[in-house]
Coordinates of C-alpha atoms in Angstrom, one line a residue:
X4 CA 13.2 -13.9 4.8
X5 CA 10.6 -12.1 7.4
X6 CA 8.3 -14.1 9.1
X7 CA 5.8 -10.9 9.1
X8 CA 3.8 -9.9 6.0
X9 CA 6.2 -7.2 4.5
X10 CA 4.2 -3.9 3.1
X11 CA 5.8 -1.4 1.1
X12 CA 5.0 2.4 1.6
X13 CA 4.9 5.1 -0.9
X14 CA 4.3 8.0 -0.1
X15 CA 6.2 11.3 -0.7
X16 CA 5.7 12.8 2.8
X17 CA 8.6 11.8 5.2
X18 CA 6.3 12.1 8.3
X19 CA 3.7 10.0 6.8
X20 CA 6.3 7.3 6.0
X21 CA 8.0 7.4 9.7
X22 CA 4.4 7.4 11.2
X23 CA 3.1 4.3 9.1
X24 CA 6.5 2.4 9.3
X25 CA 6.1 2.7 13.4
X26 CA 2.7 1.8 13.4
X27 CA 3.5 -1.1 11.2
X28 CA 6.3 -2.2 13.3
X29 CA 4.2 -2.3 16.6
X30 CA 1.5 -3.9 14.8
X31 CA 3.4 -7.3 13.7
X32 CA 4.3 -5.9 10.4
X33 CA 7.7 -5.3 8.5
X34 CA 7.9 -2.5 6.1
X35 CA 10.1 -0.8 3.5
X36 CA 9.3 3.1 2.7
X37 CA 10.0 5.0 -0.4
X38 CA 9.4 8.6 -1.3
X39 CA 7.9 7.9 -4.6
X40 CA 6.9 5.2 -7.4
X41 CA 10.2 5.2 -9.0
X42 CA 12.2 4.3 -5.7
X43 CA 9.6 1.6 -5.3
X44 CA 9.7 0.3 -8.8
X45 CA 13.8 0.3 -8.6
X46 CA 13.2 -2.8 -6.1
X47 CA 10.1 -4.3 -7.2
X48 CA 9.6 -7.2 -8.1
X49 CA 13.0 -8.3 -7.2
X50 CA 11.8 -7.8 -3.5
X51 CA 8.9 -9.9 -2.1
X52 CA 6.1 -7.5 -0.8
X53 CA 2.8 -8.7 0.6
X54 CA 0.9 -5.8 0.2
X55 CA 1.4 -1.8 -1.1
X56 CA 0.3 1.5 0.6
X57 CA 0.3 4.4 -1.7
X58 CA -0.7 7.9 -1.7
X59 CA -2.4 9.2 -4.6
X60 CA -0.3 12.8 -5.2
X61 CA 2.8 12.5 -5.3
X62 CA 5.6 14.3 -7.7
X63 CA 6.5 12.1 -10.9
X64 CA 4.3 8.8 -11.2
X65 CA 1.2 9.3 -9.2
X66 CA -0.2 6.4 -7.2
X67 CA -3.2 5.7 -9.9
X68 CA 0.0 5.5 -12.3
X69 CA 1.8 3.0 -10.2
X70 CA -1.3 0.8 -9.6
X71 CA -1.9 0.9 -13.7
X72 CA 1.1 0.1 -14.3
X73 CA 1.6 -2.8 -11.7
X74 CA -1.7 -3.9 -13.1
X75 CA -0.9 -3.3 -16.9
X76 CA 2.2 -5.7 -16.4
X77 CA 0.3 -8.7 -14.5
X78 CA 1.6 -7.8 -11.1
X79 CA -1.0 -8.9 -8.2
X80 CA 0.2 -6.8 -5.2
X81 CA -2.9 -5.9 -2.9
X82 CA -2.9 -2.3 -2.8
X83 CA -4.3 0.0 0.2
X84 CA -4.7 3.6 -0.9
X85 CA -4.0 6.4 1.4
X86 CA -4.5 10.0 0.7
X87 CA -5.9 13.5 1.7
X88 CA -7.8 13.9 -1.5
X89 CA -11.2 13.5 -2.5
X90 CA -11.5 12.3 -6.0
X91 CA -14.4 10.2 -7.1
X92 CA -12.7 9.2 -10.7
X93 CA -9.6 7.9 -9.1
X94 CA -11.4 6.4 -6.5
X95 CA -13.3 4.4 -9.2
X96 CA -10.1 4.0 -11.3
X97 CA -8.4 2.4 -8.3
X98 CA -11.3 0.6 -7.7
X99 CA -11.6 -1.0 -11.4
X100 CA -7.5 -2.0 -10.9
X101 CA -8.3 -3.7 -8.0
X102 CA -7.4 -1.5 -4.8
X103 CA -8.3 -3.3 -2.0
X104 CA -9.2 0.1 -0.2
X105 CA -9.3 3.8 -0.3
X106 CA -8.7 5.6 3.1
X107 CA -8.8 9.3 3.5
X108 CA -5.9 10.7 5.9
X109 CA -6.6 11.1 8.9
X110 CA -7.3 7.3 9.1
X111 CA -7.5 5.8 12.5
X112 CA -4.9 2.8 13.2
X113 CA -7.4 0.4 13.4
X114 CA -9.4 1.4 10.3
X115 CA -5.6 1.1 8.2
X116 CA -4.7 -2.4 9.8
X117 CA -7.9 -3.8 9.1
X118 CA -7.7 -2.8 5.5
X119 CA -4.2 -4.3 5.2
X120 CA -5.2 -7.5 7.3
X121 CA -8.3 -7.8 4.4
X122 CA -5.7 -7.2 1.9
X123 CA -3.1 -9.5 2.9
X124 CA -6.0 -12.4 3.4
X125 CA -6.9 -12.0 -0.1
X126 CA -3.4 -12.4 -1.4
X127 CA -2.3 -15.6 1.1
X128 CA -5.8 -17.4 1.1
X129 CA -4.1 -19.7 4.0
X130 CA -2.6 -17.6 5.9
X131 CA -2.7 -18.0 10.0
X132 CA -1.5 -14.0 10.2
X133 CA -4.0 -11.7 12.5
X134 CA -3.0 -8.2 13.5

């Protein structure tokens, strides 16, 4: 089992997945990247994650549909939305479903890492983790 927080990255853009994986690795996180909601769901909840980073627009199931499914099935996985779209309805819906942050691409490393740390501390209240 990893001693680092484990982050699931769900984004259909391979470059984004690779960049996020690299950033997380040098920032003290472990991560697994998925090209869409279906590939993520094939491993979740059997695999433990401390947080989910997801895009909104993806082929098949959208990021909003993914967090709706998790919410509707009682899964409490802290979620950070990382997207290039500006959609107030989707933003409001993600907040209503409990998403911890909505970040618009491009985002600074510092802002993303702060959102992850906040989401993880919410999930793990006694954690000493600090990025």
